[in-house]
mmCIF file with all atom_site columns, N, CA and C in Angstrom:
data_model
loop_
_atom_site.group_PDB
_atom_site.id
_atom_site.type_symbol
_atom_site.label_atom_id
_atom_site.label_alt_id
_atom_site.label_comp_id
_atom_site.label_asym_id
_atom_site.label_entity_id
_atom_site.label_seq_id
_atom_site.pdbx_PDB_ins_code
_atom_site.Cartn_x
_atom_site.Cartn_y
_atom_site.Cartn_z
_atom_site.occupancy
_atom_site.B_iso_or_equiv
_atom_site.pdbx_formal_charge
_atom_site.auth_seq_id
_atom_site.auth_comp_id
_atom_site.auth_asym_id
_atom_site.auth_atom_id
_atom_site.pdbx_PDB_model_num
ATOM 1   N N  . UNK A 1 1  ? 0.822   -1.215 0.000   1.00 0.00 ? 9  UNK A N  1
ATOM 2   C CA . UNK A 1 1  ? 0.000   0.000  0.000   1.00 0.00 ? 9  UNK A CA 1
ATOM 3   C C  . UNK A 1 1  ? 0.855   1.264  0.000   1.00 0.00 ? 9  UNK A C  1
ATOM 4   N N  . UNK A 1 2  ? 1.738   1.378  -0.934  1.00 0.00 ? 10 UNK A N  1
ATOM 5   C CA . UNK A 1 2  ? 2.511   2.592  -1.210  1.00 0.00 ? 10 UNK A CA 1
ATOM 6   C C  . UNK A 1 2  ? 3.216   3.161  0.026   1.00 0.00 ? 10 UNK A C  1
ATOM 7   N N  . UNK A 1 3  ? 3.698   2.256  0.885   1.00 0.00 ? 11 UNK A N  1
ATOM 8   C CA . UNK A 1 3  ? 4.459   2.699  2.044   1.00 0.00 ? 11 UNK A CA 1
ATOM 9   C C  . UNK A 1 3  ? 3.633   3.312  3.148   1.00 0.00 ? 11 UNK A C  1
ATOM 10  N N  . UNK A 1 4  ? 2.322   3.315  3.004   1.00 0.00 ? 12 UNK A N  1
ATOM 11  C CA . UNK A 1 4  ? 1.478   3.852  4.060   1.00 0.00 ? 12 UNK A CA 1
ATOM 12  C C  . UNK A 1 4  ? 1.132   2.742  5.040   1.00 0.00 ? 12 UNK A C  1
ATOM 13  N N  . UNK A 1 5  ? 1.089   3.093  6.308   1.00 0.00 ? 13 UNK A N  1
ATOM 14  C CA . UNK A 1 5  ? 0.801   2.112  7.335   1.00 0.00 ? 13 UNK A CA 1
ATOM 15  C C  . UNK A 1 5  ? -0.665  1.704  7.287   1.00 0.00 ? 13 UNK A C  1
ATOM 16  N N  . UNK A 1 6  ? -0.894  0.403  7.352   1.00 0.00 ? 14 UNK A N  1
ATOM 17  C CA . UNK A 1 6  ? -2.268  -0.084 7.413   1.00 0.00 ? 14 UNK A CA 1
ATOM 18  C C  . UNK A 1 6  ? -2.859  0.266  8.767   1.00 0.00 ? 14 UNK A C  1
ATOM 19  N N  . UNK A 1 7  ? -4.141  0.617  8.777   1.00 0.00 ? 15 UNK A N  1
ATOM 20  C CA . UNK A 1 7  ? -4.831  0.934  10.024  1.00 0.00 ? 15 UNK A CA 1
ATOM 21  C C  . UNK A 1 7  ? -6.096  0.081  10.104  1.00 0.00 ? 15 UNK A C  1
ATOM 22  N N  . UNK A 1 8  ? -6.641  -0.048 11.323  1.00 0.00 ? 16 UNK A N  1
ATOM 23  C CA . UNK A 1 8  ? -7.806  -0.920 11.496  1.00 0.00 ? 16 UNK A CA 1
ATOM 24  C C  . UNK A 1 8  ? -9.117  -0.185 11.259  1.00 0.00 ? 16 UNK A C  1
ATOM 25  N N  . UNK A 1 9  ? -9.086  1.153  11.367  1.00 0.00 ? 17 UNK A N  1
ATOM 26  C CA . UNK A 1 9  ? -10.290 1.927  11.084  1.00 0.00 ? 17 UNK A CA 1
ATOM 27  C C  . UNK A 1 9  ? -9.918  3.348  10.698  1.00 0.00 ? 17 UNK A C  1
ATOM 28  N N  . UNK A 1 10 ? -10.823 4.004  9.981   1.00 0.00 ? 18 UNK A N  1
ATOM 29  C CA . UNK A 1 10 ? -10.664 5.413  9.616   1.00 0.00 ? 18 UNK A CA 1
ATOM 30  C C  . UNK A 1 10 ? -12.017 6.085  9.789   1.00 0.00 ? 18 UNK A C  1
ATOM 31  N N  . UNK A 1 11 ? -12.002 7.366  10.112  1.00 0.00 ? 19 UNK A N  1
ATOM 32  C CA . UNK A 1 11 ? -13.280 8.064  10.189  1.00 0.00 ? 19 UNK A CA 1
ATOM 33  C C  . UNK A 1 11 ? -13.542 8.798  8.880   1.00 0.00 ? 19 UNK A C  1
ATOM 34  N N  . UNK A 1 12 ? -14.806 8.826  8.516   1.00 0.00 ? 20 UNK A N  1
ATOM 35  C CA . UNK A 1 12 ? -15.217 9.469  7.262   1.00 0.00 ? 20 UNK A CA 1
ATOM 36  C C  . UNK A 1 12 ? -16.608 10.049 7.483   1.00 0.00 ? 20 UNK A C  1
ATOM 37  N N  . UNK A 1 13 ? -16.690 11.364 7.423   1.00 0.00 ? 21 UNK A N  1
ATOM 38  C CA . UNK A 1 13 ? -17.994 12.012 7.587   1.00 0.00 ? 21 UNK A CA 1
ATOM 39  C C  . UNK A 1 13 ? -18.695 11.656 8.878   1.00 0.00 ? 21 UNK A C  1
ATOM 40  N N  . UNK A 1 14 ? -17.913 11.525 9.942   1.00 0.00 ? 22 UNK A N  1
ATOM 41  C CA . UNK A 1 14 ? -18.496 11.207 11.244  1.00 0.00 ? 22 UNK A CA 1
ATOM 42  C C  . UNK A 1 14 ? -18.792 9.733  11.460  1.00 0.00 ? 22 UNK A C  1
ATOM 43  N N  . UNK A 1 15 ? -18.476 8.897  10.460  1.00 0.00 ? 23 UNK A N  1
ATOM 44  C CA . UNK A 1 15 ? -18.675 7.465  10.609  1.00 0.00 ? 23 UNK A CA 1
ATOM 45  C C  . UNK A 1 15 ? -17.323 6.758  10.659  1.00 0.00 ? 23 UNK A C  1
ATOM 46  N N  . UNK A 1 16 ? -17.315 5.562  11.209  1.00 0.00 ? 24 UNK A N  1
ATOM 47  C CA . UNK A 1 16 ? -16.090 4.770  11.281  1.00 0.00 ? 24 UNK A CA 1
ATOM 48  C C  . UNK A 1 16 ? -16.101 3.725  10.173  1.00 0.00 ? 24 UNK A C  1
ATOM 49  N N  . UNK A 1 17 ? -15.035 3.707  9.375   1.00 0.00 ? 25 UNK A N  1
ATOM 50  C CA . UNK A 1 17 ? -14.895 2.720  8.302   1.00 0.00 ? 25 UNK A CA 1
ATOM 51  C C  . UNK A 1 17 ? -14.015 1.575  8.769   1.00 0.00 ? 25 UNK A C  1
ATOM 52  N N  . UNK A 1 18 ? -14.406 0.339  8.420   1.00 0.00 ? 26 UNK A N  1
ATOM 53  C CA . UNK A 1 18 ? -13.597 -0.823 8.742   1.00 0.00 ? 26 UNK A CA 1
ATOM 54  C C  . UNK A 1 18 ? -13.572 -1.768 7.537   1.00 0.00 ? 26 UNK A C  1
ATOM 55  N N  . UNK A 1 19 ? -12.554 -2.620 7.504   1.00 0.00 ? 27 UNK A N  1
ATOM 56  C CA . UNK A 1 19 ? -12.466 -3.627 6.447   1.00 0.00 ? 27 UNK A CA 1
ATOM 57  C C  . UNK A 1 19 ? -13.738 -4.478 6.464   1.00 0.00 ? 27 UNK A C  1
ATOM 58  N N  . UNK A 1 20 ? -14.282 -4.728 5.288   1.00 0.00 ? 28 UNK A N  1
ATOM 59  C CA . UNK A 1 20 ? -15.497 -5.521 5.167   1.00 0.00 ? 28 UNK A CA 1
ATOM 60  C C  . UNK A 1 20 ? -16.755 -4.678 5.032   1.00 0.00 ? 28 UNK A C  1
ATOM 61  N N  . UNK A 1 21 ? -16.661 -3.382 5.356   1.00 0.00 ? 29 UNK A N  1
ATOM 62  C CA . UNK A 1 21 ? -17.816 -2.500 5.193   1.00 0.00 ? 29 UNK A CA 1
ATOM 63  C C  . UNK A 1 21 ? -18.176 -2.358 3.719   1.00 0.00 ? 29 UNK A C  1
ATOM 64  N N  . UNK A 1 22 ? -19.462 -2.217 3.447   1.00 0.00 ? 30 UNK A N  1
ATOM 65  C CA . UNK A 1 22 ? -19.943 -2.000 2.084   1.00 0.00 ? 30 UNK A CA 1
ATOM 66  C C  . UNK A 1 22 ? -20.228 -0.524 1.885   1.00 0.00 ? 30 UNK A C  1
ATOM 67  N N  . UNK A 1 23 ? -19.792 -0.009 0.735   1.00 0.00 ? 31 UNK A N  1
ATOM 68  C CA . UNK A 1 23 ? -20.028 1.395  0.419   1.00 0.00 ? 31 UNK A CA 1
ATOM 69  C C  . UNK A 1 23 ? -20.728 1.518  -0.935  1.00 0.00 ? 31 UNK A C  1
ATOM 70  N N  . UNK A 1 24 ? -21.342 2.665  -1.137  1.00 0.00 ? 32 UNK A N  1
ATOM 71  C CA . UNK A 1 24 ? -21.907 3.006  -2.441  1.00 0.00 ? 32 UNK A CA 1
ATOM 72  C C  . UNK A 1 24 ? -21.191 4.264  -2.916  1.00 0.00 ? 32 UNK A C  1
ATOM 73  N N  . UNK A 1 25 ? -20.430 4.127  -3.991  1.00 0.00 ? 33 UNK A N  1
ATOM 74  C CA . UNK A 1 25 ? -19.650 5.237  -4.526  1.00 0.00 ? 33 UNK A CA 1
ATOM 75  C C  . UNK A 1 25 ? -20.427 5.922  -5.644  1.00 0.00 ? 33 UNK A C  1
ATOM 76  N N  . UNK A 1 26 ? -20.333 7.241  -5.713  1.00 0.00 ? 34 UNK A N  1
ATOM 77  C CA . UNK A 1 26 ? -21.060 8.008  -6.729  1.00 0.00 ? 34 UNK A CA 1
ATOM 78  C C  . UNK A 1 26 ? -20.789 7.500  -8.145  1.00 0.00 ? 34 UNK A C  1
ATOM 79  N N  . UNK A 1 27 ? -19.543 7.146  -8.411  1.00 0.00 ? 35 UNK A N  1
ATOM 80  C CA . UNK A 1 27 ? -19.172 6.751  -9.771  1.00 0.00 ? 35 UNK A CA 1
ATOM 81  C C  . UNK A 1 27 ? -19.010 5.241  -9.958  1.00 0.00 ? 35 UNK A C  1
ATOM 82  N N  . UNK A 1 28 ? -18.449 4.570  -8.954  1.00 0.00 ? 36 UNK A N  1
ATOM 83  C CA . UNK A 1 28 ? -18.084 3.156  -9.125  1.00 0.00 ? 36 UNK A CA 1
ATOM 84  C C  . UNK A 1 28 ? -19.140 2.185  -8.609  1.00 0.00 ? 36 UNK A C  1
ATOM 85  N N  . UNK A 1 29 ? -20.162 2.701  -7.921  1.00 0.00 ? 37 UNK A N  1
ATOM 86  C CA . UNK A 1 29 ? -21.222 1.823  -7.437  1.00 0.00 ? 37 UNK A CA 1
ATOM 87  C C  . UNK A 1 29 ? -20.899 1.154  -6.111  1.00 0.00 ? 37 UNK A C  1
ATOM 88  N N  . UNK A 1 30 ? -21.402 -0.069 -5.957  1.00 0.00 ? 38 UNK A N  1
ATOM 89  C CA . UNK A 1 30 ? -21.276 -0.776 -4.686  1.00 0.00 ? 38 UNK A CA 1
ATOM 90  C C  . UNK A 1 30 ? -19.915 -1.469 -4.589  1.00 0.00 ? 38 UNK A C  1
ATOM 91  N N  . UNK A 1 31 ? -19.306 -1.353 -3.410  1.00 0.00 ? 39 UNK A N  1
ATOM 92  C CA . UNK A 1 31 ? -18.021 -1.999 -3.196  1.00 0.00 ? 39 UNK A CA 1
ATOM 93  C C  . UNK A 1 31 ? -17.825 -2.413 -1.758  1.00 0.00 ? 39 UNK A C  1
ATOM 94  N N  . UNK A 1 32 ? -16.768 -3.197 -1.546  1.00 0.00 ? 40 UNK A N  1
ATOM 95  C CA . UNK A 1 32 ? -16.418 -3.688 -0.213  1.00 0.00 ? 40 UNK A CA 1
ATOM 96  C C  . UNK A 1 32 ? -15.018 -3.194 0.134   1.00 0.00 ? 40 UNK A C  1
ATOM 97  N N  . UNK A 1 33 ? -14.869 -2.618 1.323   1.00 0.00 ? 41 UNK A N  1
ATOM 98  C CA . UNK A 1 33 ? -13.556 -2.131 1.764   1.00 0.00 ? 41 UNK A CA 1
ATOM 99  C C  . UNK A 1 33 ? -12.645 -3.315 2.055   1.00 0.00 ? 41 UNK A C  1
ATOM 100 N N  . UNK A 1 34 ? -11.470 -3.320 1.396   1.00 0.00 ? 42 UNK A N  1
ATOM 101 C CA . UNK A 1 34 ? -10.511 -4.414 1.551   1.00 0.00 ? 42 UNK A CA 1
ATOM 102 C C  . UNK A 1 34 ? -9.333  -4.042 2.453   1.00 0.00 ? 42 UNK A C  1
ATOM 103 N N  . UNK A 1 35 ? -8.985  -2.767 2.465   1.00 0.00 ? 43 UNK A N  1
ATOM 104 C CA . UNK A 1 35 ? -7.825  -2.315 3.252   1.00 0.00 ? 43 UNK A CA 1
ATOM 105 C C  . UNK A 1 35 ? -7.963  -0.828 3.547   1.00 0.00 ? 43 UNK A C  1
ATOM 106 N N  . UNK A 1 36 ? -7.477  -0.437 4.724   1.00 0.00 ? 44 UNK A N  1
ATOM 107 C CA . UNK A 1 36 ? -7.434  0.966  5.145   1.00 0.00 ? 44 UNK A CA 1
ATOM 108 C C  . UNK A 1 36 ? -5.977  1.312  5.409   1.00 0.00 ? 44 UNK A C  1
ATOM 109 N N  . UNK A 1 37 ? -5.560  2.509  4.993   1.00 0.00 ? 45 UNK A N  1
ATOM 110 C CA . UNK A 1 37 ? -4.173  2.893  5.256   1.00 0.00 ? 45 UNK A CA 1
ATOM 111 C C  . UNK A 1 37 ? -4.042  4.401  5.365   1.00 0.00 ? 45 UNK A C  1
ATOM 112 N N  . UNK A 1 38 ? -2.922  4.818  5.971   1.00 0.00 ? 46 UNK A N  1
ATOM 113 C CA . UNK A 1 38 ? -2.617  6.226  6.095   1.00 0.00 ? 46 UNK A CA 1
ATOM 114 C C  . UNK A 1 38 ? -3.472  6.913  7.142   1.00 0.00 ? 46 UNK A C  1
ATOM 115 N N  . UNK A 1 39 ? -3.337  8.240  7.209   1.00 0.00 ? 47 UNK A N  1
ATOM 116 C CA . UNK A 1 39 ? -4.150  9.015  8.138   1.00 0.00 ? 47 UNK A CA 1
ATOM 117 C C  . UNK A 1 39 ? -4.204  10.459 7.666   1.00 0.00 ? 47 UNK A C  1
ATOM 118 N N  . UNK A 1 40 ? -5.140  11.197 8.214   1.00 0.00 ? 48 UNK A N  1
ATOM 119 C CA . UNK A 1 40 ? -5.317  12.608 7.898   1.00 0.00 ? 48 UNK A CA 1
ATOM 120 C C  . UNK A 1 40 ? -5.419  12.826 6.384   1.00 0.00 ? 48 UNK A C  1
ATOM 121 N N  . UNK A 1 41 ? -4.545  13.669 5.834   1.00 0.00 ? 49 UNK A N  1
ATOM 122 C CA . UNK A 1 41 ? -4.588  13.985 4.397   1.00 0.00 ? 49 UNK A CA 1
ATOM 123 C C  . UNK A 1 41 ? -4.310  12.770 3.508   1.00 0.00 ? 49 UNK A C  1
ATOM 124 N N  . UNK A 1 42 ? -3.580  11.793 4.043   1.00 0.00 ? 50 UNK A N  1
ATOM 125 C CA . UNK A 1 42 ? -3.174  10.627 3.248   1.00 0.00 ? 50 UNK A CA 1
ATOM 126 C C  . UNK A 1 42 ? -4.042  9.395  3.475   1.00 0.00 ? 50 UNK A C  1
ATOM 127 N N  . UNK A 1 43 ? -5.110  9.541  4.257   1.00 0.00 ? 51 UNK A N  1
ATOM 128 C CA . UNK A 1 43 ? -5.970  8.390  4.534   1.00 0.00 ? 51 UNK A CA 1
ATOM 129 C C  . UNK A 1 43 ? -6.583  7.887  3.238   1.00 0.00 ? 51 UNK A C  1
ATOM 130 N N  . UNK A 1 44 ? -6.524  6.584  3.039   1.00 0.00 ? 52 UNK A N  1
ATOM 131 C CA . UNK A 1 44 ? -7.092  6.004  1.826   1.00 0.00 ? 52 UNK A CA 1
ATOM 132 C C  . UNK A 1 44 ? -7.658  4.622  2.095   1.00 0.00 ? 52 UNK A C  1
ATOM 133 N N  . UNK A 1 45 ? -8.544  4.199  1.217   1.00 0.00 ? 53 UNK A N  1
ATOM 134 C CA . UNK A 1 45 ? -9.133  2.878  1.336   1.00 0.00 ? 53 UNK A CA 1
ATOM 135 C C  . UNK A 1 45 ? -8.994  2.143  0.006   1.00 0.00 ? 53 UNK A C  1
ATOM 136 N N  . UNK A 1 46 ? -8.705  0.856  0.109   1.00 0.00 ? 54 UNK A N  1
ATOM 137 C CA . UNK A 1 46 ? -8.713  -0.014 -1.065  1.00 0.00 ? 54 UNK A CA 1
ATOM 138 C C  . UNK A 1 46 ? -10.063 -0.703 -1.077  1.00 0.00 ? 54 UNK A C  1
ATOM 139 N N  . UNK A 1 47 ? -10.758 -0.601 -2.218  1.00 0.00 ? 55 UNK A N  1
ATOM 140 C CA . UNK A 1 47 ? -12.123 -1.113 -2.321  1.00 0.00 ? 55 UNK A CA 1
ATOM 141 C C  . UNK A 1 47 ? -12.232 -2.046 -3.521  1.00 0.00 ? 55 UNK A C  1
ATOM 142 N N  . UNK A 1 48 ? -12.943 -3.161 -3.331  1.00 0.00 ? 56 UNK A N  1
ATOM 143 C CA . UNK A 1 48 ? -13.287 -4.012 -4.473  1.00 0.00 ? 56 UNK A CA 1
ATOM 144 C C  . UNK A 1 48 ? -14.721 -3.683 -4.857  1.00 0.00 ? 56 UNK A C  1
ATOM 145 N N  . UNK A 1 49 ? -14.887 -3.079 -6.045  1.00 0.00 ? 57 UNK A N  1
ATOM 146 C CA . UNK A 1 49 ? -16.210 -2.720 -6.531  1.00 0.00 ? 57 UNK A CA 1
ATOM 147 C C  . UNK A 1 49 ? -16.797 -3.857 -7.355  1.00 0.00 ? 57 UNK A C  1
ATOM 148 N N  . UNK A 1 50 ? -18.097 -4.091 -7.166  1.00 0.00 ? 58 UNK A N  1
ATOM 149 C CA . UNK A 1 50 ? -18.774 -5.195 -7.851  1.00 0.00 ? 58 UNK A CA 1
ATOM 150 C C  . UNK A 1 50 ? -18.625 -5.091 -9.370  1.00 0.00 ? 58 UNK A C  1
ATOM 151 N N  . UNK A 1 51 ? -18.727 -3.867 -9.902  1.00 0.00 ? 59 UNK A N  1
ATOM 152 C CA . UNK A 1 51 ? -18.742 -3.722 -11.358 1.00 0.00 ? 59 UNK A CA 1
ATOM 153 C C  . UNK A 1 51 ? -17.421 -3.284 -11.968 1.00 0.00 ? 59 UNK A C  1
ATOM 154 N N  . UNK A 1 52 ? -16.568 -2.607 -11.202 1.00 0.00 ? 60 UNK A N  1
ATOM 155 C CA . UNK A 1 52 ? -15.345 -2.052 -11.791 1.00 0.00 ? 60 UNK A CA 1
ATOM 156 C C  . UNK A 1 52 ? -14.054 -2.598 -11.195 1.00 0.00 ? 60 UNK A C  1
ATOM 157 N N  . UNK A 1 53 ? -14.144 -3.544 -10.256 1.00 0.00 ? 61 UNK A N  1
ATOM 158 C CA . UNK A 1 53 ? -12.936 -4.149 -9.710  1.00 0.00 ? 61 UNK A CA 1
ATOM 159 C C  . UNK A 1 53 ? -12.299 -3.327 -8.609  1.00 0.00 ? 61 UNK A C  1
ATOM 160 N N  . UNK A 1 54 ? -10.972 -3.456 -8.475  1.00 0.00 ? 62 UNK A N  1
ATOM 161 C CA . UNK A 1 54 ? -10.259 -2.856 -7.346  1.00 0.00 ? 62 UNK A CA 1
ATOM 162 C C  . UNK A 1 54 ? -9.846  -1.413 -7.618  1.00 0.00 ? 62 UNK A C  1
ATOM 163 N N  . UNK A 1 55 ? -10.117 -0.555 -6.640  1.00 0.00 ? 63 UNK A N  1
ATOM 164 C CA . UNK A 1 55 ? -9.721  0.850  -6.724  1.00 0.00 ? 63 UNK A CA 1
ATOM 165 C C  . UNK A 1 55 ? -9.204  1.277  -5.360  1.00 0.00 ? 63 UNK A C  1
ATOM 166 N N  . UNK A 1 56 ? -8.263  2.240  -5.373  1.00 0.00 ? 64 UNK A N  1
ATOM 167 C CA . UNK A 1 56 ? -7.828  2.865  -4.132  1.00 0.00 ? 64 UNK A CA 1
ATOM 168 C C  . UNK A 1 56 ? -8.338  4.297  -4.129  1.00 0.00 ? 64 UNK A C  1
ATOM 169 N N  . UNK A 1 57 ? -9.025  4.668  -3.071  1.00 0.00 ? 65 UNK A N  1
ATOM 170 C CA . UNK A 1 57 ? -9.641  5.991  -2.973  1.00 0.00 ? 65 UNK A CA 1
ATOM 171 C C  . UNK A 1 57 ? -8.974  6.808  -1.879  1.00 0.00 ? 65 UNK A C  1
ATOM 172 N N  . UNK A 1 58 ? -8.617  8.034  -2.210  1.00 0.00 ? 66 UNK A N  1
ATOM 173 C CA . UNK A 1 58 ? -8.116  8.979  -1.211  1.00 0.00 ? 66 UNK A CA 1
ATOM 174 C C  . UNK A 1 58 ? -9.345  9.558  -0.518  1.00 0.00 ? 66 UNK A C  1
ATOM 175 N N  . UNK A 1 59 ? -9.423  9.373  0.802   1.00 0.00 ? 67 UNK A N  1
ATOM 176 C CA . UNK A 1 59 ? -10.655 9.735  1.504   1.00 0.00 ? 67 UNK A CA 1
ATOM 177 C C  . UNK A 1 59 ? -11.047 11.194 1.351   1.00 0.00 ? 67 UNK A C  1
ATOM 178 N N  . UNK A 1 60 ? -10.042 12.086 1.302   1.00 0.00 ? 68 UNK A N  1
ATOM 179 C CA . UNK A 1 60 ? -10.399 13.510 1.254   1.00 0.00 ? 68 UNK A CA 1
ATOM 180 C C  . UNK A 1 60 ? -11.091 13.906 -0.053  1.00 0.00 ? 68 UNK A C  1
ATOM 181 N N  . UNK A 1 61 ? -10.952 13.069 -1.094  1.00 0.00 ? 69 UNK A N  1
ATOM 182 C CA . UNK A 1 61 ? -11.614 13.351 -2.377  1.00 0.00 ? 69 UNK A CA 1
ATOM 183 C C  . UNK A 1 61 ? -12.770 12.404 -2.665  1.00 0.00 ? 69 UNK A C  1
ATOM 184 N N  . UNK A 1 62 ? -12.828 11.275 -1.962  1.00 0.00 ? 70 UNK A N  1
ATOM 185 C CA . UNK A 1 62 ? -13.814 10.241 -2.282  1.00 0.00 ? 70 UNK A CA 1
ATOM 186 C C  . UNK A 1 62 ? -15.224 10.695 -1.917  1.00 0.00 ? 70 UNK A C  1
ATOM 187 N N  . UNK A 1 63 ? -16.169 10.335 -2.781  1.00 0.00 ? 71 UNK A N  1
ATOM 188 C CA . UNK A 1 63 ? -17.567 10.632 -2.515  1.00 0.00 ? 71 UNK A CA 1
ATOM 189 C C  . UNK A 1 63 ? -18.349 9.323  -2.501  1.00 0.00 ? 71 UNK A C  1
ATOM 190 N N  . UNK A 1 64 ? -18.710 8.883  -1.303  1.00 0.00 ? 72 UNK A N  1
ATOM 191 C CA . UNK A 1 64 ? -19.446 7.638  -1.170  1.00 0.00 ? 72 UNK A CA 1
ATOM 192 C C  . UNK A 1 64 ? -20.234 7.660  0.132   1.00 0.00 ? 72 UNK A C  1
ATOM 193 N N  . UNK A 1 65 ? -21.132 6.704  0.260   1.00 0.00 ? 73 UNK A N  1
ATOM 194 C CA . UNK A 1 65 ? -21.863 6.539  1.510   1.00 0.00 ? 73 UNK A CA 1
ATOM 195 C C  . UNK A 1 65 ? -21.712 5.105  1.967   1.00 0.00 ? 73 UNK A C  1
ATOM 196 N N  . UNK A 1 66 ? -21.863 4.879  3.255   1.00 0.00 ? 74 UNK A N  1
ATOM 197 C CA . UNK A 1 66 ? -21.854 3.524  3.783   1.00 0.00 ? 74 UNK A CA 1
ATOM 198 C C  . UNK A 1 66 ? -23.197 2.881  3.473   1.00 0.00 ? 74 UNK A C  1
ATOM 199 N N  . UNK A 1 67 ? -23.163 1.606  3.084   1.00 0.00 ? 75 UNK A N  1
ATOM 200 C CA . UNK A 1 67 ? -24.406 0.917  2.753   1.00 0.00 ? 75 UNK A CA 1
ATOM 201 C C  . UNK A 1 67 ? -25.132 0.548  4.033   1.00 0.00 ? 75 UNK A C  1
#
């Protein structure tokens, strides 16, 4: 994960994200969180999307909701 430390949870919009959580992304649709890494400005999540496969999202730019 690009030298960023893996973490067990991250906060996003007042919610706590954890591996295994399902999200709905504005562009990529439904996905499952596979990995969390970094913190603050560098916080990111690796997600497996049902329709588009694996993507890594930078939390500060990502637009999604928890399912």
